[in-house]
Coordinates of C-alpha atoms in Angstrom, one line a residue:
X1 CA -147.3 138.7 -192.8
X2 CA -145.4 141.1 -193.0
X3 CA -141.4 141.0 -191.8
X4 CA -140.3 142.4 -188.4
X5 CA -138.1 145.1 -190.4
X6 CA -141.4 146.4 -192.5
X7 CA -143.0 146.5 -189.5
X8 CA -140.6 149.2 -188.2
X9 CA -140.2 151.1 -191.3
X10 CA -144.1 151.5 -191.4
X11 CA -144.2 152.9 -188.2
X12 CA -140.8 155.0 -187.7
X13 CA -142.6 158.1 -187.3
X14 CA -144.3 157.3 -184.1
X15 CA -141.3 154.4 -182.7
X16 CA -139.1 157.5 -182.8
X17 CA -140.4 160.4 -181.1
X18 CA -141.2 158.0 -178.5
X19 CA -137.7 156.3 -178.3
X20 CA -137.1 160.0 -177.8
X21 CA -139.9 160.4 -174.9
X22 CA -138.5 157.6 -172.7
X23 CA -135.1 159.0 -173.2
X24 CA -136.1 162.5 -171.5
X25 CA -138.5 160.6 -169.3
X26 CA -135.5 158.0 -168.1
X27 CA -133.3 161.5 -167.7
X28 CA -136.0 163.8 -166.3
X29 CA -134.7 165.6 -162.9
X30 CA -134.5 162.8 -159.4
X31 CA -136.9 165.2 -157.8
X32 CA -139.3 163.8 -160.0
X33 CA -138.4 160.4 -160.3
X34 CA -138.6 160.1 -156.5
X35 CA -142.2 161.6 -155.8
X36 CA -143.8 159.5 -153.7
X37 CA -147.5 158.6 -154.9
X38 CA -150.2 160.1 -153.5
X39 CA -153.0 158.3 -152.4
X40 CA -155.7 159.6 -151.4
X41 CA -157.1 158.6 -147.1
X42 CA -160.4 159.7 -146.0
X43 CA -163.2 157.4 -146.2
X44 CA -162.1 153.9 -145.6
X45 CA -163.0 152.2 -148.9
X46 CA -162.3 148.8 -148.0
X47 CA -165.7 148.6 -146.2
X48 CA -168.1 149.1 -149.6
X49 CA -166.2 145.8 -151.0
X50 CA -166.9 142.3 -150.3
X51 CA -165.3 141.2 -146.9
X52 CA -164.1 138.2 -148.7
X53 CA -161.3 137.0 -150.4
X54 CA -162.6 135.0 -153.9
X55 CA -162.1 131.2 -153.9
X56 CA -159.2 130.4 -156.7
X57 CA -155.7 129.9 -157.4
X58 CA -152.9 132.5 -156.8
X59 CA -149.0 133.4 -157.2
X60 CA -147.8 132.6 -153.7
X61 CA -144.3 133.0 -155.1
X62 CA -142.1 132.7 -157.9
X63 CA -140.2 129.3 -158.4
X64 CA -136.9 131.4 -158.3
X65 CA -137.7 132.6 -155.0
X66 CA -137.2 129.0 -153.7
X67 CA -135.0 127.8 -156.5
X68 CA -132.4 125.6 -153.5
X69 CA -133.6 122.1 -152.3
X70 CA -134.0 123.1 -148.4
X71 CA -134.9 126.4 -149.1
X72 CA -137.5 128.4 -147.1
X73 CA -139.3 131.8 -147.6
X74 CA -142.0 133.7 -145.9
X75 CA -145.2 134.6 -147.9
X76 CA -148.5 136.8 -146.5
X77 CA -151.7 136.5 -148.3
X78 CA -155.4 136.5 -147.3
X79 CA -154.7 138.4 -144.3
X80 CA -152.3 135.1 -143.2
X81 CA -149.1 134.2 -142.4
X82 CA -147.4 131.5 -144.8
X83 CA -143.9 129.2 -144.8
X84 CA -143.1 128.0 -148.2
X85 CA -140.3 126.0 -148.7
X86 CA -139.0 123.4 -151.1
X87 CA -138.7 119.7 -149.7
X88 CA -135.0 117.7 -149.6
X89 CA -135.7 114.3 -151.0
X90 CA -135.9 113.2 -154.5
X91 CA -139.3 115.2 -156.2
X92 CA -138.0 118.3 -154.9
X93 CA -141.5 119.9 -154.2
X94 CA -142.9 123.0 -152.9
X95 CA -145.0 122.7 -149.9
X96 CA -146.5 126.0 -148.1
X97 CA -147.8 125.8 -144.8
X98 CA -149.7 128.0 -142.1
X99 CA -146.3 130.0 -140.2
X100 CA -147.5 129.5 -137.0
X101 CA -147.1 126.2 -135.1
X102 CA -150.1 124.5 -133.9
X103 CA -148.0 123.6 -130.6
X104 CA -147.3 127.7 -129.2
X105 CA -147.3 129.5 -131.8
X106 CA -143.9 129.7 -133.4
X107 CA -143.2 130.9 -136.7
X108 CA -141.7 128.0 -139.2
X109 CA -140.6 130.6 -141.4
X110 CA -138.5 132.1 -138.8
X111 CA -135.4 129.8 -138.2
X112 CA -137.4 126.6 -139.2
X113 CA -135.3 124.4 -141.4
X114 CA -136.3 121.6 -143.7
X115 CA -135.1 118.4 -142.6
X116 CA -132.5 116.4 -144.5
X117 CA -133.8 114.1 -147.5
X118 CA -137.7 114.6 -147.1
X119 CA -140.5 116.9 -147.5
X120 CA -140.7 117.8 -143.9
X121 CA -140.4 121.0 -142.2
X122 CA -138.8 121.5 -138.1
X123 CA -140.0 124.1 -136.1
X124 CA -137.2 126.0 -134.5
X125 CA -139.4 126.3 -131.0
X126 CA -140.0 122.9 -129.8
X127 CA -138.4 120.7 -132.9
X128 CA -142.1 119.2 -133.9
X129 CA -141.5 118.4 -137.8
X130 CA -144.3 118.8 -139.9
X131 CA -145.1 117.2 -143.3
X132 CA -145.4 119.4 -146.5
X133 CA -147.9 117.7 -148.2
X134 CA -150.4 117.3 -145.7
X135 CA -149.1 119.2 -143.2
X136 CA -149.2 116.2 -140.4
X137 CA -147.2 116.4 -137.4
X138 CA -144.5 113.5 -138.3
X139 CA -142.6 113.9 -135.3
X140 CA -142.6 115.4 -131.4
X141 CA -139.2 114.7 -130.1
X142 CA -139.9 114.4 -126.5
X143 CA -143.0 111.6 -126.7
X144 CA -143.1 108.8 -127.0
X145 CA -146.1 106.1 -128.9
X146 CA -148.9 107.8 -131.5
X147 CA -148.9 112.0 -131.9
X148 CA -152.6 112.6 -132.2
X149 CA -154.4 112.7 -135.4
X150 CA -155.4 116.3 -135.0
X151 CA -151.8 117.5 -134.4
X152 CA -152.1 118.6 -137.9
X153 CA -151.1 122.5 -139.4
X154 CA -153.0 123.7 -142.7
X155 CA -151.4 122.7 -146.0
X156 CA -152.9 124.3 -149.0
X157 CA -152.8 122.8 -152.5
X158 CA -149.7 124.3 -154.7
X159 CA -148.2 123.3 -158.1
X160 CA -145.6 124.6 -159.7
X161 CA -145.8 125.7 -163.1
X162 CA -144.4 128.6 -165.5
X163 CA -141.8 129.8 -163.1
X164 CA -144.5 130.4 -160.5
X165 CA -145.7 128.7 -157.1
X166 CA -149.1 128.4 -157.4
X167 CA -151.6 127.7 -154.5
X168 CA -155.5 127.3 -153.9
X169 CA -157.0 128.9 -151.5
X170 CA -160.6 128.4 -149.9
X171 CA -161.9 129.7 -146.5
X172 CA -163.5 126.0 -145.8
X173 CA -160.5 124.3 -146.7
X174 CA -161.9 122.8 -149.5
X175 CA -160.2 121.1 -152.5
X176 CA -159.3 122.7 -155.8
X177 CA -162.6 122.8 -157.8
X178 CA -160.1 123.0 -160.9
X179 CA -157.1 122.8 -162.0
X180 CA -154.1 125.5 -161.7
X181 CA -153.6 127.2 -165.3
X182 CA -151.5 125.1 -167.5
X183 CA -150.4 126.4 -170.7
X184 CA -148.8 124.3 -173.2
X185 CA -147.8 126.2 -175.6
X186 CA -144.7 127.8 -173.2
X187 CA -143.8 123.9 -172.7
X188 CA -141.7 123.7 -175.8
X189 CA -138.5 126.1 -177.0
X190 CA -140.7 128.4 -179.2
X191 CA -141.0 130.9 -176.3
X192 CA -138.6 132.3 -173.6
X193 CA -138.9 134.1 -170.7
X194 CA -138.5 137.6 -170.8
X195 CA -138.3 138.9 -167.0
X196 CA -141.0 139.5 -163.9
X197 CA -142.8 142.7 -162.9
X198 CA -143.6 143.4 -159.7
X199 CA -146.3 146.1 -158.3
X200 CA -146.9 145.2 -154.6
X201 CA -149.2 147.3 -152.1
X202 CA -151.6 148.0 -155.0
X203 CA -154.8 149.7 -153.3
X204 CA -157.8 147.9 -154.8
X205 CA -160.3 144.8 -154.4
X206 CA -159.6 141.9 -157.0
X207 CA -163.0 142.5 -157.8
X208 CA -162.5 146.0 -159.8
X209 CA -160.0 144.0 -162.3
X210 CA -162.9 141.6 -163.2
X211 CA -165.9 144.1 -163.6
X212 CA -162.8 146.5 -165.9
X213 CA -163.3 144.2 -168.7
X214 CA -166.5 144.4 -168.8
X215 CA -166.8 148.5 -168.4
X216 CA -166.6 148.6 -171.5
X217 CA -167.2 152.7 -171.9
X218 CA -164.0 153.2 -169.7
X219 CA -161.6 152.4 -172.5
X220 CA -162.1 155.7 -174.6
X221 CA -161.7 158.5 -171.8
X222 CA -158.6 156.1 -169.6
X223 CA -156.7 154.4 -172.6
X224 CA -158.2 156.5 -175.9
X225 CA -154.9 158.1 -176.1
X226 CA -151.4 157.2 -176.7
X227 CA -148.5 156.7 -173.8
X228 CA -144.8 156.3 -173.9
X229 CA -144.3 152.5 -172.4
X230 CA -143.6 152.4 -168.8
X231 CA -145.0 155.9 -168.1
X232 CA -147.8 157.9 -167.5
X233 CA -146.5 160.8 -170.3
X234 CA -149.3 161.2 -173.1
X235 CA -148.1 161.1 -176.8
X236 CA -149.7 164.8 -178.6
X237 CA -152.0 163.7 -181.3
X238 CA -151.9 160.3 -181.4
X239 CA -154.8 157.8 -180.2
X240 CA -155.9 154.2 -179.6
X241 CA -158.7 152.5 -181.3
X242 CA -160.1 149.7 -179.2
X243 CA -162.3 147.3 -180.1
X244 CA -163.9 145.1 -177.1
X245 CA -165.7 142.2 -175.9
X246 CA -166.6 140.0 -173.4
X247 CA -167.4 135.9 -173.6
X248 CA -168.0 133.6 -170.5
X249 CA -166.8 130.1 -171.4
X250 CA -168.9 126.7 -171.4
X251 CA -166.2 126.2 -168.2
X252 CA -167.7 128.0 -165.5
X253 CA -164.6 129.5 -163.7
X254 CA -163.6 131.0 -167.0
X255 CA -164.2 134.4 -169.1
X256 CA -162.8 135.5 -171.8
X257 CA -162.4 139.5 -172.6
X258 CA -160.7 140.3 -176.3
X259 CA -159.4 143.7 -177.6
X260 CA -158.2 144.5 -181.1
X261 CA -156.4 147.6 -181.0
X262 CA -154.7 150.0 -183.2
X263 CA -152.9 153.5 -183.4
X264 CA -155.4 156.5 -184.7
X265 CA -153.8 159.9 -186.5
X266 CA -156.1 162.1 -187.3
X267 CA -158.9 159.9 -187.4
X268 CA -157.3 157.3 -189.7
X269 CA -156.0 154.1 -188.2
X270 CA -153.2 152.2 -189.1
X271 CA -153.8 148.4 -189.6
X272 CA -149.9 147.8 -189.7
X273 CA -150.0 148.7 -185.6
X274 CA -153.0 146.6 -184.7
X275 CA -152.8 144.4 -182.3
X276 CA -155.0 141.6 -180.9
X277 CA -155.2 140.8 -177.1
X278 CA -157.0 138.1 -175.7
X279 CA -157.4 137.8 -172.2
X280 CA -158.2 134.7 -170.1
X281 CA -159.9 134.6 -166.6
X282 CA -158.8 131.8 -165.0
X283 CA -160.9 132.2 -161.7
X284 CA -161.7 135.0 -159.7
X285 CA -158.5 137.1 -161.6
X286 CA -156.1 135.6 -159.3
X287 CA -153.8 133.9 -162.4
X288 CA -154.9 135.8 -165.9
X289 CA -153.3 135.0 -169.3
X290 CA -153.3 137.9 -171.9
X291 CA -152.1 136.8 -175.0
X292 CA -150.9 139.4 -178.2
X293 CA -150.9 139.0 -181.4
X294 CA -149.9 140.7 -184.7
X295 CA -147.3 141.2 -187.4
X296 CA -143.9 140.8 -184.9
X297 CA -145.6 137.5 -183.6
X298 CA -147.4 136.3 -180.5
X299 CA -146.5 137.7 -176.5
X300 CA -147.4 135.9 -173.4
X301 CA -147.9 137.8 -170.4
X302 CA -149.3 136.7 -166.9
X303 CA -150.9 139.0 -164.6
X304 CA -151.2 137.6 -161.4
X305 CA -153.2 139.3 -158.5
X306 CA -152.4 138.1 -154.8
X307 CA -154.6 139.9 -152.1
X308 CA -152.6 140.8 -148.7
X309 CA -156.2 142.7 -147.5
X310 CA -159.2 142.7 -148.9
X311 CA -157.8 146.0 -150.7
X312 CA -155.0 145.8 -151.0
X313 CA -153.1 143.3 -153.5
X314 CA -149.5 142.4 -154.6
X315 CA -149.2 142.4 -158.7
X316 CA -146.7 140.8 -160.5
X317 CA -146.1 140.8 -164.5
X318 CA -144.7 137.4 -166.4
X319 CA -143.5 137.5 -169.9
X320 CA -143.0 134.8 -172.6
X321 CA -142.1 136.1 -175.9
X322 CA -141.6 134.2 -179.0
X323 CA -137.6 133.8 -179.7
X324 CA -137.8 135.6 -183.1
X325 CA -139.4 138.3 -181.8
X326 CA -136.7 141.4 -180.8
X327 CA -136.8 142.7 -177.0
X328 CA -137.2 146.4 -178.1
X329 CA -141.0 145.1 -179.8
X330 CA -141.8 142.9 -176.1
X331 CA -140.7 146.1 -174.6
X332 CA -142.7 148.0 -176.7
X333 CA -145.8 146.2 -176.2
X334 CA -145.7 145.2 -172.7
X335 CA -144.7 148.6 -172.1
X336 CA -147.6 150.2 -173.4
X337 CA -150.1 147.6 -171.8
X338 CA -148.5 148.0 -168.2
X339 CA -148.9 151.9 -168.9
X340 CA -152.6 151.5 -170.0
X341 CA -152.9 149.8 -166.6
X342 CA -151.2 152.2 -164.4
X343 CA -154.0 154.7 -165.6
X344 CA -156.7 152.1 -164.2
X345 CA -154.8 152.0 -160.7
X346 CA -155.4 156.0 -160.4
X347 CA -159.1 154.8 -160.7
X348 CA -159.1 151.8 -158.5
X349 CA -157.0 153.2 -155.6
X350 CA -159.8 155.8 -154.8
X351 CA -163.1 154.8 -156.1
X352 CA -165.2 153.2 -153.6
X353 CA -167.6 150.0 -154.6
X354 CA -171.4 150.5 -155.5
X355 CA -173.3 147.7 -155.0
X356 CA -176.1 149.0 -156.9
X357 CA -174.6 151.3 -159.4
X358 CA -177.2 153.9 -161.6
X359 CA -175.9 152.1 -165.3
X360 CA -177.5 152.9 -168.6
X361 CA -177.8 151.5 -171.8
X362 CA -174.7 150.9 -173.3
X363 CA -172.9 150.9 -169.8
X364 CA -171.8 147.1 -170.8
X365 CA -172.2 143.6 -169.2
X366 CA -171.4 145.0 -165.9
X367 CA -174.4 143.5 -163.9
X368 CA -173.0 140.1 -166.0
X369 CA -169.8 140.0 -165.2
X370 CA -170.9 140.8 -161.5
X371 CA -172.9 137.4 -161.3
X372 CA -170.2 135.4 -162.8
X373 CA -167.5 136.9 -160.5
X374 CA -169.9 135.7 -157.4
X375 CA -169.3 132.0 -158.1
X376 CA -166.0 132.5 -156.5
X377 CA -167.5 133.7 -152.7
X378 CA -168.7 132.3 -150.1
X379 CA -172.6 132.5 -149.5
X380 CA -174.3 133.4 -146.1
X381 CA -175.3 130.1 -145.0
X382 CA -171.6 128.8 -145.6
X383 CA -170.0 132.0 -144.2
X384 CA -171.9 131.1 -140.7
X385 CA -170.1 127.5 -141.0
X386 CA -166.0 129.2 -141.6
X387 CA -164.5 127.7 -138.3
X388 CA -161.1 129.7 -138.8
X389 CA -158.2 127.1 -138.1
X390 CA -155.6 129.9 -137.0
X391 CA -156.5 131.2 -134.0
X392 CA -154.2 133.4 -133.4

């Protein structure tokens, strides 16, 4: 492998102009910075998409959001309001329940409290208490005798890994069909956390992100030109060559997307700028893991999507980087990826879902990806059996 210094020297003629352009971008007039992002209004695009939230694991918040024992946080996902809290017992675990009390509908996330020394949360209205692990009511202060078995809040299976609180979502409340993501390589000291980047209220359906990996023909028009990291500004005459592929794992809930990208200038590709990216779908895309490998080392980037509505996502990136990599380089690599991702957003937020797209040869395995993705939806028969306990 080339040392970092040699890599920087071999690409100085690309990096210095980029730095200059970033400086100009950050110091452009305030009027341009504050321009609102325009979203086209007209056709209700959401009606063209599946009216389901795919079954799977999703990030509901970060560990830092409930870092203290007994801390409570409100959350909203899948059209539902939830309460997230950390227990005050020796286990120090995070729990997630539906927000509205089964008794009279008070919101446990507003005025509720975690009972000292327990994993129970108390409703502020009538002081009923609920176990965070299974949602069962453990105390009604003004009755004697047994608490009814049906006095139970809906609880979400929950794990805390890599600084994220992840919950399992299934509209029939079935238990997890596979484990949440865990990257053993990140459990040691070789990597360090280097930031998270949040993009709330992205107006798109989760299925679009999965189909994007199969749509090989969009790379050249949308991602074929170099951008200044973290911006939409194109670098003139500097292009990016992509070699992409899609592989479905024997584990049915996993799919892999591979992309080798390198800078191309005047028709010549520069191997010293090559970055191999692998993207692992753990389920429908609520949690995806990007791995960037190059001469500089390895970067992991969690790319998470939490649906708040059918065509609205809260997106967050979380970066874990080899300690030996200079911060400038991880800023450069991650910033390039997010800049290119924002190019996709311009399309996703304005397109409709074509149930029967007019595809031609070499479009890529789009229909195969749709068949793979369909496993995370309920069948029509299963949908008929839904009894939503959230009667609000």
